[in-house]
mmCIF file of C-alpha atoms in Angstrom:
data_model
loop_
_atom_site.group_PDB
_atom_site.id
_atom_site.type_symbol
_atom_site.label_atom_id
_atom_site.label_comp_id
_atom_site.label_asym_id
_atom_site.label_seq_id
_atom_site.Cartn_x
_atom_site.Cartn_y
_atom_site.Cartn_z
ATOM 1 C CA UNK H 180 -0.064 -0.020 0.158
ATOM 2 C CA UNK H 181 1.095 3.433 -0.698
ATOM 3 C CA UNK H 182 -0.047 6.347 1.397
ATOM 4 C CA UNK H 183 0.403 10.001 1.056
ATOM 5 C CA UNK H 184 -0.252 12.359 4.026
ATOM 6 C CA UNK H 185 -0.531 16.091 3.385
ATOM 7 C CA UNK H 186 0.269 18.547 6.177
ATOM 8 C CA UNK H 187 2.063 15.833 7.957
ATOM 9 C CA UNK H 188 4.459 18.118 9.842
ATOM 10 C CA UNK H 189 2.024 19.755 11.831
ATOM 11 C CA UNK H 190 0.467 19.199 15.419
ATOM 12 C CA UNK H 191 -1.364 15.587 14.232
ATOM 13 C CA UNK H 192 0.774 14.349 11.518
ATOM 14 C CA UNK H 193 3.545 12.864 13.688
ATOM 15 C CA UNK H 194 1.293 10.698 15.539
ATOM 16 C CA UNK H 195 -0.646 9.628 12.030
ATOM 17 C CA UNK H 196 2.997 8.649 10.633
ATOM 18 C CA UNK H 197 3.869 6.824 13.511
ATOM 19 C CA UNK H 198 0.311 5.062 13.563
ATOM 20 C CA UNK H 199 0.586 4.042 10.116
ATOM 21 C CA UNK H 200 4.168 2.930 10.153
ATOM 22 C CA UNK H 201 3.526 0.762 13.014
ATOM 23 C CA UNK H 202 0.234 -0.902 11.442
ATOM 24 C CA UNK H 203 1.602 -1.007 7.872
ATOM 25 C CA UNK H 204 5.307 -1.769 8.231
ATOM 26 C CA UNK H 205 5.602 -2.462 4.567
ATOM 27 C CA UNK H 206 3.667 0.421 3.098
ATOM 28 C CA UNK H 207 5.204 3.090 1.255
ATOM 29 C CA UNK H 208 4.548 6.378 3.174
ATOM 30 C CA UNK H 209 4.806 9.751 1.648
ATOM 31 C CA UNK H 210 4.695 12.935 3.279
ATOM 32 C CA UNK H 211 3.687 16.555 1.269
ATOM 33 C CA UNK H 212 4.244 19.699 3.483
ATOM 34 C CA UNK H 213 4.790 23.348 3.436
ATOM 35 C CA UNK H 214 7.038 23.019 6.292
ATOM 36 C CA UNK H 215 6.016 26.181 8.041
ATOM 37 C CA UNK H 216 6.300 24.213 11.612
ATOM 38 C CA UNK H 217 8.973 21.732 10.478
ATOM 39 C CA UNK H 218 11.311 23.358 13.357
ATOM 40 C CA UNK H 219 8.723 23.383 15.997
ATOM 41 C CA UNK H 220 9.641 20.258 17.544
ATOM 42 C CA UNK H 221 9.075 19.627 21.184
ATOM 43 C CA UNK H 222 10.900 16.868 22.921
ATOM 44 C CA UNK H 223 11.011 14.526 20.070
ATOM 45 C CA UNK H 224 13.447 11.785 20.486
ATOM 46 C CA UNK H 225 13.939 11.793 16.758
ATOM 47 C CA UNK H 226 12.873 13.481 13.693
ATOM 48 C CA UNK H 227 9.267 12.095 12.916
ATOM 49 C CA UNK H 228 9.697 12.179 9.401
ATOM 50 C CA UNK H 229 12.389 9.589 9.603
ATOM 51 C CA UNK H 230 9.272 6.822 9.756
ATOM 52 C CA UNK H 231 8.439 8.268 6.146
ATOM 53 C CA UNK H 232 9.642 6.634 2.895
ATOM 54 C CA UNK H 233 9.952 10.046 1.388
ATOM 55 C CA UNK H 234 9.374 13.711 2.432
ATOM 56 C CA UNK H 235 7.969 16.021 -0.138
ATOM 57 C CA UNK H 236 7.862 20.002 0.199
ATOM 58 C CA UNK H 237 5.418 22.113 -1.532
ATOM 59 C CA UNK H 238 2.325 24.146 -1.429
ATOM 60 C CA UNK H 239 -1.084 21.869 -1.519
ATOM 61 C CA UNK H 240 -2.459 25.034 -3.732
ATOM 62 C CA UNK H 241 0.009 24.007 -6.342
ATOM 63 C CA UNK H 242 0.748 20.234 -5.684
ATOM 64 C CA UNK H 243 1.391 18.547 -9.177
ATOM 65 C CA UNK H 244 -0.893 15.641 -10.149
ATOM 66 C CA UNK H 245 2.058 13.434 -10.503
ATOM 67 C CA UNK H 246 2.309 13.136 -6.825
ATOM 68 C CA UNK H 247 -0.378 11.265 -6.701
ATOM 69 C CA UNK H 248 0.411 8.667 -9.115
ATOM 70 C CA UNK H 249 0.405 5.039 -7.631
ATOM 71 C CA UNK H 250 -1.213 6.248 -4.277
ATOM 72 C CA UNK H 251 -3.783 3.878 -2.982
ATOM 73 C CA UNK H 252 -4.845 6.423 -0.064
ATOM 74 C CA UNK H 253 -4.633 10.076 0.626
ATOM 75 C CA UNK H 254 -4.793 11.585 4.147
ATOM 76 C CA UNK H 255 -5.621 15.233 3.657
ATOM 77 C CA UNK H 256 -4.362 17.015 6.979
ATOM 78 C CA UNK H 257 -3.145 20.085 5.340
ATOM 79 C CA UNK H 258 -5.019 23.257 6.327
ATOM 80 C CA UNK H 259 -4.741 26.612 8.007
ATOM 81 C CA UNK H 260 -5.686 25.139 11.223
ATOM 82 C CA UNK H 261 -7.270 27.119 13.906
ATOM 83 C CA UNK H 262 -9.995 30.172 14.360
ATOM 84 C CA UNK H 263 -7.245 32.760 15.022
ATOM 85 C CA UNK H 264 -5.428 32.012 11.985
ATOM 86 C CA UNK H 265 -8.526 31.720 9.820
ATOM 87 C CA UNK H 266 -9.664 35.135 10.923
ATOM 88 C CA UNK H 267 -6.150 36.982 10.309
ATOM 89 C CA UNK H 268 -5.849 34.802 6.795
ATOM 90 C CA UNK H 269 -9.355 34.187 5.661
ATOM 91 C CA UNK H 270 -8.958 34.164 1.904
ATOM 92 C CA UNK H 271 -5.826 31.969 2.384
ATOM 93 C CA UNK H 272 -7.697 29.627 4.604
ATOM 94 C CA UNK H 273 -10.295 29.040 1.859
ATOM 95 C CA UNK H 274 -7.812 28.539 -0.861
ATOM 96 C CA UNK H 275 -5.817 25.929 1.772
ATOM 97 C CA UNK H 276 -8.701 24.360 3.247
ATOM 98 C CA UNK H 277 -11.434 24.289 0.749
ATOM 99 C CA UNK H 278 -10.368 24.903 -2.866
ATOM 100 C CA UNK H 279 -7.054 22.866 -2.383
ATOM 101 C CA UNK H 280 -8.937 19.969 -0.845
ATOM 102 C CA UNK H 281 -11.396 19.700 -3.661
ATOM 103 C CA UNK H 282 -8.342 20.061 -6.349
ATOM 104 C CA UNK H 283 -6.696 17.351 -4.797
ATOM 105 C CA UNK H 284 -9.521 14.954 -4.372
ATOM 106 C CA UNK H 285 -10.108 15.440 -8.086
ATOM 107 C CA UNK H 286 -6.650 14.703 -9.136
ATOM 108 C CA UNK H 287 -6.638 11.818 -6.831
ATOM 109 C CA UNK H 288 -9.747 10.217 -8.291
ATOM 110 C CA UNK H 289 -8.134 10.852 -11.722
ATOM 111 C CA UNK H 290 -5.035 8.683 -10.555
ATOM 112 C CA UNK H 291 -6.881 5.925 -9.130
ATOM 113 C CA UNK H 292 -6.568 6.634 -5.514
ATOM 114 C CA UNK H 293 -9.077 4.423 -3.771
ATOM 115 C CA UNK H 294 -9.666 6.256 -0.314
ATOM 116 C CA UNK H 295 -9.394 9.793 0.331
ATOM 117 C CA UNK H 296 -9.508 10.922 4.030
ATOM 118 C CA UNK H 297 -10.400 14.394 4.927
ATOM 119 C CA UNK H 298 -9.623 15.926 8.153
ATOM 120 C CA UNK H 299 -13.103 17.610 8.954
ATOM 121 C CA UNK H 300 -14.141 19.288 11.981
ATOM 122 C CA UNK H 301 -17.090 19.323 14.762
ATOM 123 C CA UNK H 302 -16.634 22.984 14.961
ATOM 124 C CA UNK H 303 -18.753 23.212 11.896
ATOM 125 C CA UNK H 304 -21.985 22.564 14.508
ATOM 126 C CA UNK H 305 -21.379 26.129 15.815
ATOM 127 C CA UNK H 306 -23.916 26.941 18.908
ATOM 128 C CA UNK H 307 -24.988 24.392 21.349
ATOM 129 C CA UNK H 308 -28.496 23.225 21.954
ATOM 130 C CA UNK H 309 -29.954 20.608 24.363
ATOM 131 C CA UNK H 310 -29.378 17.679 22.252
ATOM 132 C CA UNK H 311 -25.693 16.382 21.199
ATOM 133 C CA UNK H 312 -25.001 17.147 17.635
ATOM 134 C CA UNK H 313 -25.411 13.884 15.278
ATOM 135 C CA UNK H 314 -24.300 14.121 11.681
ATOM 136 C CA UNK H 315 -27.808 14.999 10.664
ATOM 137 C CA UNK H 316 -27.950 17.860 12.674
ATOM 138 C CA UNK H 317 -28.033 21.775 11.086
ATOM 139 C CA UNK H 318 -24.532 23.216 10.564
ATOM 140 C CA UNK H 319 -23.629 26.440 11.994
ATOM 141 C CA UNK H 320 -20.166 27.330 11.161
ATOM 142 C CA UNK H 321 -19.096 30.500 12.778
ATOM 143 C CA UNK H 322 -15.588 30.821 11.779
ATOM 144 C CA UNK H 323 -13.677 30.959 8.469
ATOM 145 C CA UNK H 324 -11.902 27.584 9.467
ATOM 146 C CA UNK H 325 -15.452 26.000 10.137
ATOM 147 C CA UNK H 326 -16.816 27.406 6.830
ATOM 148 C CA UNK H 327 -13.794 26.028 4.923
ATOM 149 C CA UNK H 328 -14.714 22.345 6.331
ATOM 150 C CA UNK H 329 -18.443 22.866 5.564
ATOM 151 C CA UNK H 330 -17.552 23.814 1.910
ATOM 152 C CA UNK H 331 -15.010 21.071 1.314
ATOM 153 C CA UNK H 332 -17.385 18.302 2.571
ATOM 154 C CA UNK H 333 -20.173 19.569 0.339
ATOM 155 C CA UNK H 334 -18.141 19.419 -3.015
ATOM 156 C CA UNK H 335 -16.605 16.205 -1.783
ATOM 157 C CA UNK H 336 -19.731 14.323 -1.570
ATOM 158 C CA UNK H 337 -20.262 14.238 -5.383
ATOM 159 C CA UNK H 338 -16.853 13.134 -6.203
ATOM 160 C CA UNK H 339 -17.191 10.076 -4.421
ATOM 161 C CA UNK H 340 -18.065 6.500 -6.176
ATOM 162 C CA UNK H 341 -16.613 4.718 -9.162
ATOM 163 C CA UNK H 342 -14.070 3.245 -6.722
ATOM 164 C CA UNK H 343 -13.175 6.343 -5.024
ATOM 165 C CA UNK H 344 -14.108 6.139 -1.409
ATOM 166 C CA UNK H 345 -14.181 9.484 0.444
ATOM 167 C CA UNK H 346 -14.382 9.603 4.291
ATOM 168 C CA UNK H 347 -14.699 12.950 6.212
ATOM 169 C CA UNK H 348 -13.942 12.567 9.712
ATOM 170 C CA UNK H 349 -15.315 15.440 11.880
ATOM 171 C CA UNK H 350 -12.717 15.457 14.497
ATOM 172 C CA UNK H 351 -13.658 16.961 17.848
ATOM 173 C CA UNK H 352 -11.063 19.461 19.273
ATOM 174 C CA UNK H 353 -7.469 18.035 19.469
ATOM 175 C CA UNK H 354 -5.551 17.549 22.479
ATOM 176 C CA UNK H 355 -2.348 15.816 23.794
ATOM 177 C CA UNK H 356 1.177 15.806 23.634
ATOM 178 C CA UNK H 357 3.013 15.579 20.316
ATOM 179 C CA UNK H 358 6.458 15.862 18.703
ATOM 180 C CA UNK H 359 4.994 19.014 17.482
ATOM 181 C CA UNK H 360 2.777 20.345 20.389
ATOM 182 C CA UNK H 361 0.380 23.206 19.892
ATOM 183 C CA UNK H 362 -0.562 25.349 22.939
ATOM 184 C CA UNK H 363 -3.435 27.155 20.938
ATOM 185 C CA UNK H 364 -6.094 24.213 21.934
ATOM 186 C CA UNK H 365 -7.966 24.415 25.205
ATOM 187 C CA UNK H 366 -6.571 21.334 27.071
ATOM 188 C CA UNK H 367 -3.087 21.947 26.181
ATOM 189 C CA UNK H 368 -3.477 25.525 27.083
ATOM 190 C CA UNK H 369 -4.711 24.902 30.472
ATOM 191 C CA UNK H 370 -1.882 22.507 31.460
ATOM 192 C CA UNK H 371 0.622 24.884 29.991
ATOM 193 C CA UNK H 372 -0.478 27.484 32.298
ATOM 194 C CA UNK H 373 -0.703 25.007 35.431
ATOM 195 C CA UNK H 374 2.918 23.869 34.644
ATOM 196 C CA UNK H 375 4.055 27.465 34.064
ATOM 197 C CA UNK H 376 2.530 29.736 36.599
ATOM 198 C CA UNK H 377 0.317 27.603 38.712
ATOM 199 C CA UNK H 378 -2.844 29.173 37.359
ATOM 200 C CA UNK H 379 -5.447 28.409 34.806
ATOM 201 C CA UNK H 380 -7.103 31.579 32.983
ATOM 202 C CA UNK H 381 -10.373 30.504 31.516
ATOM 203 C CA UNK H 382 -11.055 33.307 28.940
ATOM 204 C CA UNK H 383 -14.820 32.580 28.932
ATOM 205 C CA UNK H 384 -17.305 32.003 31.857
ATOM 206 C CA UNK H 385 -16.338 28.422 31.675
ATOM 207 C CA UNK H 386 -19.619 27.009 30.602
ATOM 208 C CA UNK H 387 -18.891 26.321 26.747
ATOM 209 C CA UNK H 388 -18.910 22.636 26.039
ATOM 210 C CA UNK H 389 -16.209 21.035 23.756
ATOM 211 C CA UNK H 390 -15.817 17.653 22.648
ATOM 212 C CA UNK H 391 -12.163 16.427 22.605
ATOM 213 C CA UNK H 392 -10.040 13.634 21.031
ATOM 214 C CA UNK H 393 -6.297 12.947 21.608
ATOM 215 C CA UNK H 394 -4.048 13.165 18.795
ATOM 216 C CA UNK H 395 -3.145 9.249 19.365
ATOM 217 C CA UNK H 396 -6.872 8.520 18.831
ATOM 218 C CA UNK H 397 -7.202 10.679 15.832
ATOM 219 C CA UNK H 398 -4.348 8.426 14.370
ATOM 220 C CA UNK H 399 -6.409 5.526 15.093
ATOM 221 C CA UNK H 400 -9.475 6.919 13.436
ATOM 222 C CA UNK H 401 -7.401 7.564 10.153
ATOM 223 C CA UNK H 402 -6.168 4.368 10.192
ATOM 224 C CA UNK H 403 -9.515 2.914 9.928
ATOM 225 C CA UNK H 404 -10.705 5.294 7.242
ATOM 226 C CA UNK H 405 -7.760 4.516 4.879
ATOM 227 C CA UNK H 406 -9.254 1.287 4.148
ATOM 228 C CA UNK H 407 -12.844 1.711 4.723
ATOM 229 C CA UNK H 408 -15.232 0.014 2.140
ATOM 230 C CA UNK H 409 -18.100 1.659 0.696
ATOM 231 C CA UNK H 410 -20.115 -1.438 2.381
ATOM 232 C CA UNK H 411 -19.110 0.131 5.823
ATOM 233 C CA UNK H 412 -20.912 3.560 5.515
ATOM 234 C CA UNK H 413 -21.112 4.287 1.938
ATOM 235 C CA UNK H 414 -19.008 5.695 -0.788
ATOM 236 C CA UNK H 415 -19.054 9.178 1.126
ATOM 237 C CA UNK H 416 -18.965 9.346 4.599
ATOM 238 C CA UNK H 417 -19.350 12.286 6.938
ATOM 239 C CA UNK H 418 -18.819 11.073 10.742
ATOM 240 C CA UNK H 419 -18.165 12.539 13.783
ATOM 241 C CA UNK H 420 -14.859 11.227 15.532
ATOM 242 C CA UNK H 421 -14.399 11.177 18.959
ATOM 243 C CA UNK H 422 -15.971 9.556 22.185
ATOM 244 C CA UNK H 423 -19.349 10.482 23.810
ATOM 245 C CA UNK H 424 -17.140 10.220 27.159
ATOM 246 C CA UNK H 425 -15.081 13.237 25.938
ATOM 247 C CA UNK H 426 -17.962 15.935 25.905
ATOM 248 C CA UNK H 427 -16.641 18.449 28.567
ATOM 249 C CA UNK H 428 -17.522 21.875 29.871
ATOM 250 C CA UNK H 429 -14.520 24.078 29.762
ATOM 251 C CA UNK H 430 -14.460 24.798 33.513
ATOM 252 C CA UNK H 431 -14.606 20.922 33.793
ATOM 253 C CA UNK H 432 -11.459 20.439 32.080
ATOM 254 C CA UNK H 433 -9.810 23.137 34.162
ATOM 255 C CA UNK H 434 -10.806 21.343 37.070
ATOM 256 C CA UNK H 435 -9.307 17.864 36.055
ATOM 257 C CA UNK H 436 -6.388 19.643 35.451
ATOM 258 C CA UNK H 437 -5.918 21.085 38.728
ATOM 259 C CA UNK H 438 -6.870 17.787 40.002
ATOM 260 C CA UNK H 439 -3.510 16.263 38.268
ATOM 261 C CA UNK H 440 -1.497 19.171 38.995
ATOM 262 C CA UNK H 441 -2.038 20.234 42.540
ATOM 263 C CA UNK H 442 -2.022 23.763 43.748
ATOM 264 C CA UNK H 443 -3.165 25.035 40.405
ATOM 265 C CA UNK H 444 -5.637 28.164 40.719
ATOM 266 C CA UNK H 445 -8.464 28.058 38.201
ATOM 267 C CA UNK H 446 -10.077 31.626 37.319
ATOM 268 C CA UNK H 447 -13.089 32.289 35.045
ATOM 269 C CA UNK H 448 -14.172 35.459 33.380
ATOM 270 C CA UNK H 449 -17.536 36.109 34.696
ATOM 271 C CA UNK H 450 -17.565 39.271 32.329
ATOM 272 C CA UNK H 451 -16.665 37.558 29.143
ATOM 273 C CA UNK H 452 -19.253 37.646 26.422
ATOM 274 C CA UNK H 453 -20.905 34.359 25.427
ATOM 275 C CA UNK H 454 -18.820 31.963 23.715
ATOM 276 C CA UNK H 455 -20.981 30.937 20.638
ATOM 277 C CA UNK H 456 -18.493 28.021 19.824
ATOM 278 C CA UNK H 457 -20.341 25.627 22.148
ATOM 279 C CA UNK H 458 -21.468 22.215 21.600
ATOM 280 C CA UNK H 459 -21.725 18.582 22.548
ATOM 281 C CA UNK H 460 -21.386 16.127 20.160
ATOM 282 C CA UNK H 461 -22.825 12.270 19.499
ATOM 283 C CA UNK H 462 -20.153 9.662 18.438
ATOM 284 C CA UNK H 463 -22.652 6.685 18.017
ATOM 285 C CA UNK H 464 -22.117 6.424 14.519
ATOM 286 C CA UNK H 465 -18.366 6.239 14.464
ATOM 287 C CA UNK H 466 -18.819 3.609 17.244
ATOM 288 C CA UNK H 467 -20.913 1.726 14.991
ATOM 289 C CA UNK H 468 -18.836 2.002 12.121
ATOM 290 C CA UNK H 469 -15.332 1.404 13.710
ATOM 291 C CA UNK H 470 -15.600 -0.481 16.907
ATOM 292 C CA UNK H 471 -11.974 -1.363 16.708
ATOM 293 C CA UNK H 472 -10.657 1.970 16.361
ATOM 294 C CA UNK H 473 -12.296 3.586 19.331
ATOM 295 C CA UNK H 474 -10.528 6.167 21.327
ATOM 296 C CA UNK H 475 -8.286 4.697 24.092
ATOM 297 C CA UNK H 476 -6.872 7.661 25.806
ATOM 298 C CA UNK H 477 -8.605 8.904 28.819
ATOM 299 C CA UNK H 478 -8.650 12.468 29.960
ATOM 300 C CA UNK H 479 -6.509 11.857 32.975
ATOM 301 C CA UNK H 480 -3.924 10.160 30.995
ATOM 302 C CA UNK H 481 -3.834 13.074 28.447
ATOM 303 C CA UNK H 482 -3.380 15.488 30.929
ATOM 304 C CA UNK H 483 -0.403 13.589 32.750
ATOM 305 C CA UNK H 484 1.055 13.034 29.275
ATOM 306 C CA UNK H 485 1.275 16.710 28.646
ATOM 307 C CA UNK H 486 2.358 17.666 32.129
ATOM 308 C CA UNK H 487 5.256 15.053 31.861
ATOM 309 C CA UNK H 488 6.086 16.193 28.214
ATOM 310 C CA UNK H 489 6.318 20.043 29.249
ATOM 311 C CA UNK H 490 8.123 18.998 32.396
ATOM 312 C CA UNK H 491 10.678 17.126 30.332
ATOM 313 C CA UNK H 492 11.025 20.298 28.245
ATOM 314 C CA UNK H 493 11.692 22.276 30.946
ATOM 315 C CA UNK H 494 8.789 24.370 30.182
ATOM 316 C CA UNK H 495 8.238 27.557 32.115
ATOM 317 C CA UNK H 496 7.071 30.237 29.932
ATOM 318 C CA UNK H 497 4.175 32.038 31.513
ATOM 319 C CA UNK H 498 3.883 34.103 28.641
ATOM 320 C CA UNK H 499 3.228 31.312 26.238
ATOM 321 C CA UNK H 500 0.469 32.701 24.390
ATOM 322 C CA UNK H 501 2.702 34.942 22.734
ATOM 323 C CA UNK H 502 5.273 32.218 21.894
ATOM 324 C CA UNK H 503 6.203 30.074 18.877
ATOM 325 C CA UNK H 504 4.066 27.424 20.559
ATOM 326 C CA UNK H 505 1.291 29.083 19.351
ATOM 327 C CA UNK H 506 0.645 28.585 15.388
ATOM 328 C CA UNK H 507 -0.474 31.961 14.457
ATOM 329 C CA UNK H 508 2.822 33.546 16.279
ATOM 330 C CA UNK H 509 5.074 31.266 14.143
ATOM 331 C CA UNK H 510 3.177 32.472 10.891
ATOM 332 C CA UNK H 511 3.442 36.083 11.802
ATOM 333 C CA UNK H 512 7.120 35.878 12.749
ATOM 334 C CA UNK H 513 7.842 34.142 9.159
ATOM 335 C CA UNK H 514 6.049 36.888 7.973
ATOM 336 C CA UNK H 515 8.060 39.315 10.045
ATOM 337 C CA UNK H 516 11.313 38.132 8.669
ATOM 338 C CA UNK H 517 10.026 38.172 5.060
ATOM 339 C CA UNK H 518 10.100 34.217 4.585
ATOM 340 C CA UNK H 519 6.635 34.211 3.852
ATOM 341 C CA UNK H 520 4.576 36.736 2.104
ATOM 342 C CA UNK H 521 0.972 37.883 2.713
ATOM 343 C CA UNK H 522 -0.399 34.910 0.963
ATOM 344 C CA UNK H 523 1.687 32.352 2.951
ATOM 345 C CA UNK H 524 3.893 31.718 0.136
ATOM 346 C CA UNK H 525 7.935 31.181 0.780
ATOM 347 C CA UNK H 526 9.621 34.093 -0.719
ATOM 348 C CA UNK H 527 12.217 32.991 -2.788
ATOM 349 C CA UNK H 528 15.253 35.143 -3.507
ATOM 350 C CA UNK H 529 15.202 36.658 -7.139
ATOM 351 C CA UNK H 530 17.867 35.235 -9.698
ATOM 352 C CA UNK H 531 19.215 38.795 -9.770
ATOM 353 C CA UNK H 532 19.914 38.757 -5.912
ATOM 354 C CA UNK H 533 21.335 35.332 -6.114
ATOM 355 C CA UNK H 534 23.562 36.318 -9.194
ATOM 356 C CA UNK H 535 24.686 39.666 -7.363
ATOM 357 C CA UNK H 536 25.879 37.406 -4.358
ATOM 358 C CA UNK H 537 27.590 35.036 -6.415
ATOM 359 C CA UNK H 538 29.679 37.808 -8.107
ATOM 360 C CA UNK H 539 30.725 39.242 -4.711
ATOM 361 C CA UNK H 540 31.835 35.953 -3.276
ATOM 362 C CA UNK H 541 33.921 35.520 -6.818
#
């Protein structure tokens, strides 16, 4: 089996690569990434990409069709991956997350790829109601990131068929330790605050609901999806990926962290405007379709793993929300140094400048 993983050098990718390598030791694994976060390694014992057979560097907006030749499956992780980045780079978000996803799917189908796995999101449900959201619930995307996922699913659906199976995994909010850790995620943020300052500052009143999933469990879901057949969910499937037990209110998450890390002080912002990004999600369908690939990591295990990982990193940065462990900060830092432009494309030296430098050296 030959598998392409786009966006493999982000937060989720290292775990996916590790899971697929362990499950399919003889498979040919190929990564394709822009490499914005290549150096954002966090206590990694070795370069995660060493488990790949090949690492390609490129922009999914311009990925050539030949990359897909001979592939059996595509795991499409590449995306502008959170709400703050989506707000700052809205049009780029639509290009990367939506238009490129459809273009790559079309090329994959033409190349004879059997399975296309799209990393979608539960954030498309938007605001909470009394009932947990199912796959048939009304979609109410509140951010550019969520809107990009809704648009992608809508156009991926008619592409499925004729031997091309499409699986959209509507993931809960990611969490957990990674070889490229992000702290711009709710549980990761709380553990970082507890470790660095002994305090957890909840920016809302703590009442919003969040479904969570550990990055290792995301990888297990992807392992299932890359070999899914139409008799298990249909040629096109959009399914909530997570666990019913992992629906928590934000304040519950903070309290769980404080229980694992004694002495942690939890504060809420009672004056905060209501956070409309609040929803509970029903994961019954995923449990029925993928009984052998259900989430295995508990909330307490996730917190302990983050605690231990940050401690081993000697993490003590109380201002981490302004650090390079925040993905938006990495991108703005690359822009400030003129490494990437406003379209988030790498800036290449002109031939003229290169030639002048060559002459000076000579």
